Tab-separated table of C-alpha atoms and ligand atoms in Angstrom:
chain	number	residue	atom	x	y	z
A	1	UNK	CA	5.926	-14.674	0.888
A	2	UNK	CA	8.504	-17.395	2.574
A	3	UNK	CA	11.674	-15.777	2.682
A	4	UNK	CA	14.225	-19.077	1.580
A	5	UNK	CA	18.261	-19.025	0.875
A	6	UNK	CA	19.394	-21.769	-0.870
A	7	UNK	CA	23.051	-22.937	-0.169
A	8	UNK	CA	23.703	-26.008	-2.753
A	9	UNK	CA	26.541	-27.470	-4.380
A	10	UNK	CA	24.619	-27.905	-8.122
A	11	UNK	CA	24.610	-30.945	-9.175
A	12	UNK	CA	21.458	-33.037	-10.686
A	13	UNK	CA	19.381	-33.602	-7.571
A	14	UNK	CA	20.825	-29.570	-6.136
A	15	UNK	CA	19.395	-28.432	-9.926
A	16	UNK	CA	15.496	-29.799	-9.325
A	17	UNK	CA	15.576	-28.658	-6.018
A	18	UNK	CA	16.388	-24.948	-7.546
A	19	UNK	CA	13.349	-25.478	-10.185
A	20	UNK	CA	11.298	-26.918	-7.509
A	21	UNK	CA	11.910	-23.495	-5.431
A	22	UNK	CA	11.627	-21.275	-8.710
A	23	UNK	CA	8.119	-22.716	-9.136
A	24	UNK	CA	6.604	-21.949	-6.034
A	25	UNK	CA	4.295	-18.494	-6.478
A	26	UNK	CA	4.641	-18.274	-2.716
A	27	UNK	CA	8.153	-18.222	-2.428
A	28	UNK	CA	10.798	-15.264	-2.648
A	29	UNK	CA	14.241	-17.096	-3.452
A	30	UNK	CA	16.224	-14.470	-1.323
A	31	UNK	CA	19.644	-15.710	-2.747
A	32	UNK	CA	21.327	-18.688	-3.727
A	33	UNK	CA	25.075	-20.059	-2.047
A	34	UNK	CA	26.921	-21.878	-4.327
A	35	UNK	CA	29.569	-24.086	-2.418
A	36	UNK	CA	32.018	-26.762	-3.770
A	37	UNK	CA	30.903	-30.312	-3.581
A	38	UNK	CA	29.499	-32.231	-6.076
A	39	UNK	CA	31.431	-29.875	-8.573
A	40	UNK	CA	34.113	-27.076	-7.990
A	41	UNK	CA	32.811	-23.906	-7.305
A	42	UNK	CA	33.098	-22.181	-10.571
A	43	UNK	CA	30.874	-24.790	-12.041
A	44	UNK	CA	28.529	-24.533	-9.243
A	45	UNK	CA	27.974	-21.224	-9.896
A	46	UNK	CA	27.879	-21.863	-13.513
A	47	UNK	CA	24.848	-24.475	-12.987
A	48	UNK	CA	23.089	-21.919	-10.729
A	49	UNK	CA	23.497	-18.920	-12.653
A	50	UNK	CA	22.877	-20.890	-16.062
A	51	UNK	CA	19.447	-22.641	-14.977
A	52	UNK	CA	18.283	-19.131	-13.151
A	53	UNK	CA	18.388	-17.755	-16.961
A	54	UNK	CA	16.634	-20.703	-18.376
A	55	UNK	CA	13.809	-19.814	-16.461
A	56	UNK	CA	13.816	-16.107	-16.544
A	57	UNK	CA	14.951	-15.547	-12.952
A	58	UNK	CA	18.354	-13.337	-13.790
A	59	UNK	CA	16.695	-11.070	-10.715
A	60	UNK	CA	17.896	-13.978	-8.097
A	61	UNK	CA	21.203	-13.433	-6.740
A	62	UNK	CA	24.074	-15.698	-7.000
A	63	UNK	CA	26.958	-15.767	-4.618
A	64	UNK	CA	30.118	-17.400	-4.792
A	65	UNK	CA	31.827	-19.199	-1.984
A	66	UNK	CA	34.801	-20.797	-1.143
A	67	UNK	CA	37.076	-22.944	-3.702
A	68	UNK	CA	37.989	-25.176	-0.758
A	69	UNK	CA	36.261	-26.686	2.255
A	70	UNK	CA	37.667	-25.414	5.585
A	71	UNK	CA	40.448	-27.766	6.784
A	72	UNK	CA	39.912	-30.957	3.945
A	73	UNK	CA	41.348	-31.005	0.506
A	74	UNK	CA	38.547	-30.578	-2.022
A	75	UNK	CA	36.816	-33.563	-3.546
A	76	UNK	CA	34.736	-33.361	-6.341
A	77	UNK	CA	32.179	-36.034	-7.792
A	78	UNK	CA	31.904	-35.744	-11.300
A	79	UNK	CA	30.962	-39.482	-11.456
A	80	UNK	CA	27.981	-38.984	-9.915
A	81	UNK	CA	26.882	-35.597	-11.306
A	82	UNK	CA	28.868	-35.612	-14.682
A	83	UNK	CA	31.674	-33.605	-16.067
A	84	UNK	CA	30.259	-30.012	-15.116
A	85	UNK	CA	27.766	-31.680	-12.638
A	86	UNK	CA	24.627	-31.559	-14.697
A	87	UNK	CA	24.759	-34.805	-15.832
A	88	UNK	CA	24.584	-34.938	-19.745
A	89	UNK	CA	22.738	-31.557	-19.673
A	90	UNK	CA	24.212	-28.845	-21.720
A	91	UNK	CA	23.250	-25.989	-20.025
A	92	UNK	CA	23.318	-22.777	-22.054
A	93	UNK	CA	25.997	-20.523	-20.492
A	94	UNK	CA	24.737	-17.657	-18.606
A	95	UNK	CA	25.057	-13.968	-19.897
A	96	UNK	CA	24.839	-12.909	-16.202
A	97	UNK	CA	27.484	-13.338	-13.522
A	98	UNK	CA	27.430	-13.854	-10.021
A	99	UNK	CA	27.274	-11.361	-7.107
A	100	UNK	CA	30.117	-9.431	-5.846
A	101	UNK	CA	28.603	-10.268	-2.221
A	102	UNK	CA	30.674	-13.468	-1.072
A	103	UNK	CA	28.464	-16.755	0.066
A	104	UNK	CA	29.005	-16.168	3.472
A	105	UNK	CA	28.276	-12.448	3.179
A	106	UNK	CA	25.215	-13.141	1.442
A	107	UNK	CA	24.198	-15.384	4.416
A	108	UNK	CA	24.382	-12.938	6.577
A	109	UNK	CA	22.662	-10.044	5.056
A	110	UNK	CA	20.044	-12.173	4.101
A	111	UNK	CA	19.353	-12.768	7.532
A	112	UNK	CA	19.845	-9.840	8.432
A	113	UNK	CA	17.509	-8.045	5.783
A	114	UNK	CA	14.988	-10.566	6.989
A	115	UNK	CA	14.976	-11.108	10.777
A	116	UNK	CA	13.167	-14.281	11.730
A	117	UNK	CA	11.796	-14.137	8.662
A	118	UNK	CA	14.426	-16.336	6.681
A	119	UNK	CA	14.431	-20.150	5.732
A	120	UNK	CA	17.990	-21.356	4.944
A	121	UNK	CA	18.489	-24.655	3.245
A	122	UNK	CA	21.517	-26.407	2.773
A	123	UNK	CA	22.064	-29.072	0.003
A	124	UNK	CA	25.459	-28.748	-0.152
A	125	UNK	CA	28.550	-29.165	2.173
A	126	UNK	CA	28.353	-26.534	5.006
A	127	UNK	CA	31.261	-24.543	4.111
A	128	UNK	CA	29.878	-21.518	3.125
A	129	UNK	CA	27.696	-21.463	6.709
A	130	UNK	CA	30.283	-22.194	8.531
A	131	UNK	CA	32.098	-19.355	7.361
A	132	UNK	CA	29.449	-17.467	7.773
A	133	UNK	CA	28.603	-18.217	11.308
A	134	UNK	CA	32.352	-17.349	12.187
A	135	UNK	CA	31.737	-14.127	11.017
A	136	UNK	CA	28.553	-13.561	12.336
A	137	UNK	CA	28.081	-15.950	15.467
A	138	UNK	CA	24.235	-14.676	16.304
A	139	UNK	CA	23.244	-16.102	12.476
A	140	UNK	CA	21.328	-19.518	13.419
A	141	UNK	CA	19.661	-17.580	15.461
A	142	UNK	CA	18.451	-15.224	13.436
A	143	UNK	CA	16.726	-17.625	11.166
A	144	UNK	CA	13.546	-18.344	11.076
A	145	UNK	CA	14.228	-22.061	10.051
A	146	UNK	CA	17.376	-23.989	9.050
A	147	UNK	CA	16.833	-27.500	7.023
A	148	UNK	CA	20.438	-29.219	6.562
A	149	UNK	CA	20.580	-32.092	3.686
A	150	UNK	CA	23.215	-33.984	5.309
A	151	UNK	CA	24.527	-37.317	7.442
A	152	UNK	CA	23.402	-40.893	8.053
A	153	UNK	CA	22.615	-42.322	11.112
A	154	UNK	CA	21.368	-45.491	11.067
A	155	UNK	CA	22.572	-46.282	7.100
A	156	UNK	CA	25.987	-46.808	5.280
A	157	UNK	CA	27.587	-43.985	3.995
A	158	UNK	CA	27.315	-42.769	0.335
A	159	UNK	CA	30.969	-41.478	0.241
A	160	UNK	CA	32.281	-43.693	2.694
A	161	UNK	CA	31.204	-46.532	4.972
A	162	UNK	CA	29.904	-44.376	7.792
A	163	UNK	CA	29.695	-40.707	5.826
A	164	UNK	CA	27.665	-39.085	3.547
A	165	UNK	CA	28.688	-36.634	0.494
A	166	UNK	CA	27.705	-33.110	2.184
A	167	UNK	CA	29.577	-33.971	5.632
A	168	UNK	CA	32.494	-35.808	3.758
A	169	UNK	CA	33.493	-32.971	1.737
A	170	UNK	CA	33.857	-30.496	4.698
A	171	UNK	CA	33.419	-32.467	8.330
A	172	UNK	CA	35.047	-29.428	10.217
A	173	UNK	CA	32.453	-27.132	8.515
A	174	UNK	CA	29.720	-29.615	9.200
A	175	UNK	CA	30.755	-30.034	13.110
A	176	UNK	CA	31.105	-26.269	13.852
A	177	UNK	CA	27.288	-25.482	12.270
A	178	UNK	CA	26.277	-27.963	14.759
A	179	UNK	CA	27.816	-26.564	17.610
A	180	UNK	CA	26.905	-23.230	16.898
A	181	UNK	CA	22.951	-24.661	16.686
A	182	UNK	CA	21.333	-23.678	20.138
A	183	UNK	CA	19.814	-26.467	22.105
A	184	UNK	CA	17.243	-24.153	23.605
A	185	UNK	CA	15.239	-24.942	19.720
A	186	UNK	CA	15.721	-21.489	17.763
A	187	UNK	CA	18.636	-22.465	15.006
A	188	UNK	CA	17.906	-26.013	15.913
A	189	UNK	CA	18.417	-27.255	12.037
A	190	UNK	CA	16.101	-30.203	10.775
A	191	UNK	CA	18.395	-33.062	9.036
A	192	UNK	CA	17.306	-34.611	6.499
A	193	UNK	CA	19.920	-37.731	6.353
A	194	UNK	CA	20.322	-40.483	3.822
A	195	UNK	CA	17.984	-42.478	6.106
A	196	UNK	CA	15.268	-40.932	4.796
A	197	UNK	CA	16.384	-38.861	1.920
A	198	UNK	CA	17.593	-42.489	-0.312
A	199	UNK	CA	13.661	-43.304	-0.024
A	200	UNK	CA	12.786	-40.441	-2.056
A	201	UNK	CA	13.838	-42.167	-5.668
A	202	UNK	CA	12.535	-40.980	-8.727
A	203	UNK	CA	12.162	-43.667	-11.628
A	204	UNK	CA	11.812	-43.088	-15.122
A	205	UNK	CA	7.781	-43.269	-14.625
A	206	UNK	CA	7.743	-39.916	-12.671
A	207	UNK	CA	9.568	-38.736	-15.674
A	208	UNK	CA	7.052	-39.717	-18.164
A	209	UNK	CA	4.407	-38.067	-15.858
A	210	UNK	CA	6.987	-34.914	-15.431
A	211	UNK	CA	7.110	-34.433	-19.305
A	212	UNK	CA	3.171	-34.459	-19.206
A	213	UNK	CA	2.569	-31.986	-17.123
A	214	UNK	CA	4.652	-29.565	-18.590
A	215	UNK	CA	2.724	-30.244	-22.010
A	216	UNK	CA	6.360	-31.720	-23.327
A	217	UNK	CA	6.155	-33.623	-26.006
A	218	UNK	CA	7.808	-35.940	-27.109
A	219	UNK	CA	6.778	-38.187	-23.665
A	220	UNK	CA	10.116	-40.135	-22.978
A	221	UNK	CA	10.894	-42.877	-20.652
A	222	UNK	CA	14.324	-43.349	-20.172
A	223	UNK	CA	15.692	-46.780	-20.201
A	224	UNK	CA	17.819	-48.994	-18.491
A	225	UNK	CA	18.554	-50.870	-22.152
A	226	UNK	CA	19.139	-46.943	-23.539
A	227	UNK	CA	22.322	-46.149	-25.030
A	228	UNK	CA	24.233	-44.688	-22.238
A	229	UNK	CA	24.232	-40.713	-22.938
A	230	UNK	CA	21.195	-41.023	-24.874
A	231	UNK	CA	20.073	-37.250	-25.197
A	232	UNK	CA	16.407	-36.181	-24.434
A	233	UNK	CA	14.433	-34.549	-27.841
A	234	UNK	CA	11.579	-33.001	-25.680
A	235	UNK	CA	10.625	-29.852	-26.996
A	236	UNK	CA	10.005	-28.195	-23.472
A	237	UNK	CA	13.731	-26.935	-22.637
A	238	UNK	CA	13.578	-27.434	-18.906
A	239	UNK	CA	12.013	-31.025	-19.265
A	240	UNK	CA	14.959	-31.768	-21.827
A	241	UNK	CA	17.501	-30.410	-19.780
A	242	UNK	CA	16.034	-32.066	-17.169
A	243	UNK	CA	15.852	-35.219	-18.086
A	244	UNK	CA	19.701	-35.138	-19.760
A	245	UNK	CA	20.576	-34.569	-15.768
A	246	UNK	CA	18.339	-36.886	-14.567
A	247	UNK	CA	19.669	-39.986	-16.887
A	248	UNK	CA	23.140	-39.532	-15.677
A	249	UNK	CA	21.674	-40.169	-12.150
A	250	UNK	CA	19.269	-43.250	-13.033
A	251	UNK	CA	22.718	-44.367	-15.189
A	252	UNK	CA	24.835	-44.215	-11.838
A	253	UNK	CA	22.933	-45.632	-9.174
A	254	UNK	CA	21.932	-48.396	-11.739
A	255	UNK	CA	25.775	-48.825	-12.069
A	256	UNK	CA	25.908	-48.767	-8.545
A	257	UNK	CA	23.077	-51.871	-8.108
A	258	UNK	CA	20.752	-49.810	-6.168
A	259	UNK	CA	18.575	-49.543	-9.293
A	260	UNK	CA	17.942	-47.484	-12.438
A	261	UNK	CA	16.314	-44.578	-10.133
A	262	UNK	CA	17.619	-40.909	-8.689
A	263	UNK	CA	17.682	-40.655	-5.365
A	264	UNK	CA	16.320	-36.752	-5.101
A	265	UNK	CA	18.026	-35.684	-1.620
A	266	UNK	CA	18.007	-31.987	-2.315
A	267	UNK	CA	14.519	-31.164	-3.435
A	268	UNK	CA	13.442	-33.337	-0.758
A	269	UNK	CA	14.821	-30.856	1.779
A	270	UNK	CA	13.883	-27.998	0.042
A	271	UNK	CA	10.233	-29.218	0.359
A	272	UNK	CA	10.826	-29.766	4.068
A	273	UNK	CA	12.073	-25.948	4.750
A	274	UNK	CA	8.874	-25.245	3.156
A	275	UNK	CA	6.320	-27.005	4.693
A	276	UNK	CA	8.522	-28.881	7.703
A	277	UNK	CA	4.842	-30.961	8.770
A	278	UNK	CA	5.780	-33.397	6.008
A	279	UNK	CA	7.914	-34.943	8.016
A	280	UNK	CA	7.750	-36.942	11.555
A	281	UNK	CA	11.175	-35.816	13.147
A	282	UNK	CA	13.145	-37.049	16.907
A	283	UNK	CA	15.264	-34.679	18.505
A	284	UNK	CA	19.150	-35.156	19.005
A	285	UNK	CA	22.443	-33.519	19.590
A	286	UNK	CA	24.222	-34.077	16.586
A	287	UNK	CA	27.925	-34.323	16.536
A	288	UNK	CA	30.611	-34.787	13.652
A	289	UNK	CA	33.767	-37.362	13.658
A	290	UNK	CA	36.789	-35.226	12.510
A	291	UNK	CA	39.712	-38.006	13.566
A	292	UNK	CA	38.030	-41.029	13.077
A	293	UNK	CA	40.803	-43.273	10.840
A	294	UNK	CA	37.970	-45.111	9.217
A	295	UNK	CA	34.674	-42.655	11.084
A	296	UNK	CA	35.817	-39.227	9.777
A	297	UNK	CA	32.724	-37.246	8.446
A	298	UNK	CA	30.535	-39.453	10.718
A	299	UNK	CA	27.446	-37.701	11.581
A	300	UNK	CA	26.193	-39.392	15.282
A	301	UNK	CA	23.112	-38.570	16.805
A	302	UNK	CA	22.644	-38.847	20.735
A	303	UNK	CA	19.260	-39.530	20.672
A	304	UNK	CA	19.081	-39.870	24.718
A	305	UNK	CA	20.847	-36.167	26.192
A	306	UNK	CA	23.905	-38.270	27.036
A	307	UNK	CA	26.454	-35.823	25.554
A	308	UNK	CA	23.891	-32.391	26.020
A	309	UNK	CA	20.640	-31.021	25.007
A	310	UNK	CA	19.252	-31.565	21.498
A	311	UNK	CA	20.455	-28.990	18.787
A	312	UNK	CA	18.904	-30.328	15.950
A	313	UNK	CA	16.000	-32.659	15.381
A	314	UNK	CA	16.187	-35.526	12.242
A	315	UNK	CA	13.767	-35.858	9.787
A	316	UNK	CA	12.994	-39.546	10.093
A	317	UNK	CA	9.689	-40.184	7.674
A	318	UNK	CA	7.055	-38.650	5.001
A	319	UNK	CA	5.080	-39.693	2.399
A	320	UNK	CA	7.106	-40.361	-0.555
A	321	UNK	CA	4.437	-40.607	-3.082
A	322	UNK	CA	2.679	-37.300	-2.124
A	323	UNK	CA	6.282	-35.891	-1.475
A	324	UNK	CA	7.488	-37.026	-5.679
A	325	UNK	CA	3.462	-36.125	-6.856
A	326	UNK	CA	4.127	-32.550	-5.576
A	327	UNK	CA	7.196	-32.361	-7.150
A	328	UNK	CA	5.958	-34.004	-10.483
A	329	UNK	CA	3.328	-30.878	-10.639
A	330	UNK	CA	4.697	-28.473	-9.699
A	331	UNK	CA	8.201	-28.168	-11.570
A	332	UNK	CA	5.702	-29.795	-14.482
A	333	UNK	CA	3.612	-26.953	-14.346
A	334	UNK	CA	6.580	-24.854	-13.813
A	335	UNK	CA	8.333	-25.956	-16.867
A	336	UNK	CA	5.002	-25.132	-18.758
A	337	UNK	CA	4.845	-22.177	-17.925
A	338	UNK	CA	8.645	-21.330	-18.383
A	339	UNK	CA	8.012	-22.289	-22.141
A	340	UNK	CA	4.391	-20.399	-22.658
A	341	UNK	CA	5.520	-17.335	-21.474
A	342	UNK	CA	9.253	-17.561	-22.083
A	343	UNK	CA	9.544	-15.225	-18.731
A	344	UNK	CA	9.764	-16.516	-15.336
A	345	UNK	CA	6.767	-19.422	-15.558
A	346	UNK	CA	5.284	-19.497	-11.928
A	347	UNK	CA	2.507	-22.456	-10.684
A	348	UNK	CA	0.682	-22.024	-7.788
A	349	UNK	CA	2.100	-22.493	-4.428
A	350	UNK	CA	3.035	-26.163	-4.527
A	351	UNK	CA	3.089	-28.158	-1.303
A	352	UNK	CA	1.373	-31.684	-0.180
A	353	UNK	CA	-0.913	-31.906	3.254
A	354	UNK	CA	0.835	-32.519	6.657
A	355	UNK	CA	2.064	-35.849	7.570
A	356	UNK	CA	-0.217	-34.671	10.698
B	1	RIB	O1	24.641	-37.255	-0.253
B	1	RIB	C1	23.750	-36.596	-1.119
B	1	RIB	C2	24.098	-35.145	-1.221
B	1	RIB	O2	25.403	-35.010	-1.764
B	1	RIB	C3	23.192	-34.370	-2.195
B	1	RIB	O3	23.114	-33.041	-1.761
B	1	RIB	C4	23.942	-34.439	-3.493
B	1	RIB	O4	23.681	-33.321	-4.348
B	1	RIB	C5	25.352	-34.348	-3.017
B	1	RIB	O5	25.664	-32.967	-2.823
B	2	CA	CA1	23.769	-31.262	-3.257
């Protein structure tokens, strides 16, 4: 079984990278962070406990972690992940509640219970890790892999001009996991930035092949021409709820003229803790801008050892298409499943061949 610990801030793209993990036979979803970002960390933990008991999976842990980021004041997005950050989705409210075991806790007796062993993901601001890591300094190294969503390098910022969301929202928290991230390679995170992450868009078409898989019927394609809000009538829950998340993201970036798609950032880095061959990567020492007037929450990447070794290396190309078909089947198949049995629906170890 891979050992994973998801650390997200849910949100629409956070939410399919949970169902993408859920689906996968071979993996054992150790525990699941929930940090502010996107949403404020109630909600967070909300979405995670709420879509965990959608699909049966009340055994995964949830852990709650800090209402604030480090140093910054907190900022939300609701206009990019909707009013309790599951875009039009009305998720039905948890019975369960979270674990007593804080986020950063839970970080660190997860990799503790599993030496070497653990995968760690973050699709969220790095709050909760940092925290963790200043209570348990020897953590990165303890992993067995760490996969950051997070940064841009050679692309303009999604929250501002030079930053993107996850490093924005906590730039101290972002710039001390860095630091702590040995150069000698073990804790050396991969990045997935907005360089590569923005080319992993999902369009309404991958929807229409999403409800098929799962058996959903009816087939929808969401629209462009739609009314705005328009709510899904699939009769597979997770596909419905789904795709109610999944239009408030094709609405935004459509508002936003980069077309009526959903940039998926999160699954895509969930896919690369779990099979990091998918991508082609370049080493660098990563740094974070804290004072910058107009650079703060910069992520810059010395690609050439002129500031020190390498501590993390950046995830710099894949294959979209097999990257969004292996999604496609199997949180399809997944979602299937989910509604057949009513209990936690599992598919077959997902994954897509090497890049190599
Ligand atoms: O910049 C994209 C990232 O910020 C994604 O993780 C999205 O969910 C938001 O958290
Ligand atoms: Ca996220």
């Amino acid at each position: 079984m891979i050992r994973m610990f998801l650390d997200c801030d849910t949100g629409i793209d956070d939410s399919v990278a949970l169902l993408y993990l859920l689906a996968r036979r071979d993996v054992d979803v150790v525990g699941i962070a929930s940090t502010a970002g996107n949403v404020p960390v109630d909600v967070v933990t909300a979405n995670n406990l709420a879509w965990l008991e959608l699909c049966g999976r009340t055994d995964v842990p949830v852990h709650v972690g800090s209402p604030v980021p480090l140093v910054a004041e907190l900022m939300t997005t609701e206009d990019t992940h909707g009013p309790l950050g599951v875009g039009y989705a009305e998720l039905p409210v948890a019975t369960a509640g979270p674990s007593t075991t804080d986020a950063a806790d839970a970080w660190i007796e997860a990799a503790a219970t599993h030496p070497g062993e653990l995968i760690g993901v973050v699709t969220g601001p790095l709050t909760s890790l940092a925290t963790a890591i200043r209570r348990d300094p020897a953590l990165p190294g303890r992993l067995a892999r760490l996969v950051i969503m997070g940064g841009a390098f050679h692309v303009h910022g999604n929250t501002t001009p030079t930053s993107e969301w996850n490093i924005a929202v906590d730039p101290e928290a972002a710039a001390e996991v860095f630091a702590a991230c040995g150069s000698e390679g073990v804790g050396a995170p991969i990045v997935c930035p907005l360089d590569l992450t923005e080319s992993v868009a999902l369009t309404p078409d991958h929807l229409v092949r999403l409800a098929a898989a799962a058996g959903s019927e009816p087939v929808e394609c969401p629209d462009p021409t739609d009314e705005p809000g328009l709510r899904s009538v699939a009769d597979n829950e997770v596909i419905r709820h789904l795709i109610d998340a999944l239009r408030f993201y094709l609405e935004f970036h459509h508002a936003h003229d980069e077309g009526y798609l959903a940039h998926l950032h999160d699954p895509f880095a969930v896919m690369v803790a779990l099979a990091p061959d998918i991508v082609e990567t370049v080493p660098a020492r990563v740094d974070v801008e804290l004072v910058g007037r107009l650079t703060r929450g910069m992520t810059v990447a010395d690609e050439r050892s002129m500031t020190g070794e390498p501590n993390a290396r950046i995830a710099t190309s894949t294959d979209v298409e097999a990257v969004l078909d292996d999604l496609i089947e199997t949180i399809g198949g997944f979602a299937k499943s989910v509604a057949q049995s009513g209990n936690p629906g599992i598919v077959t170890g997902g994954g897509i061949d090497p890049v190599h």
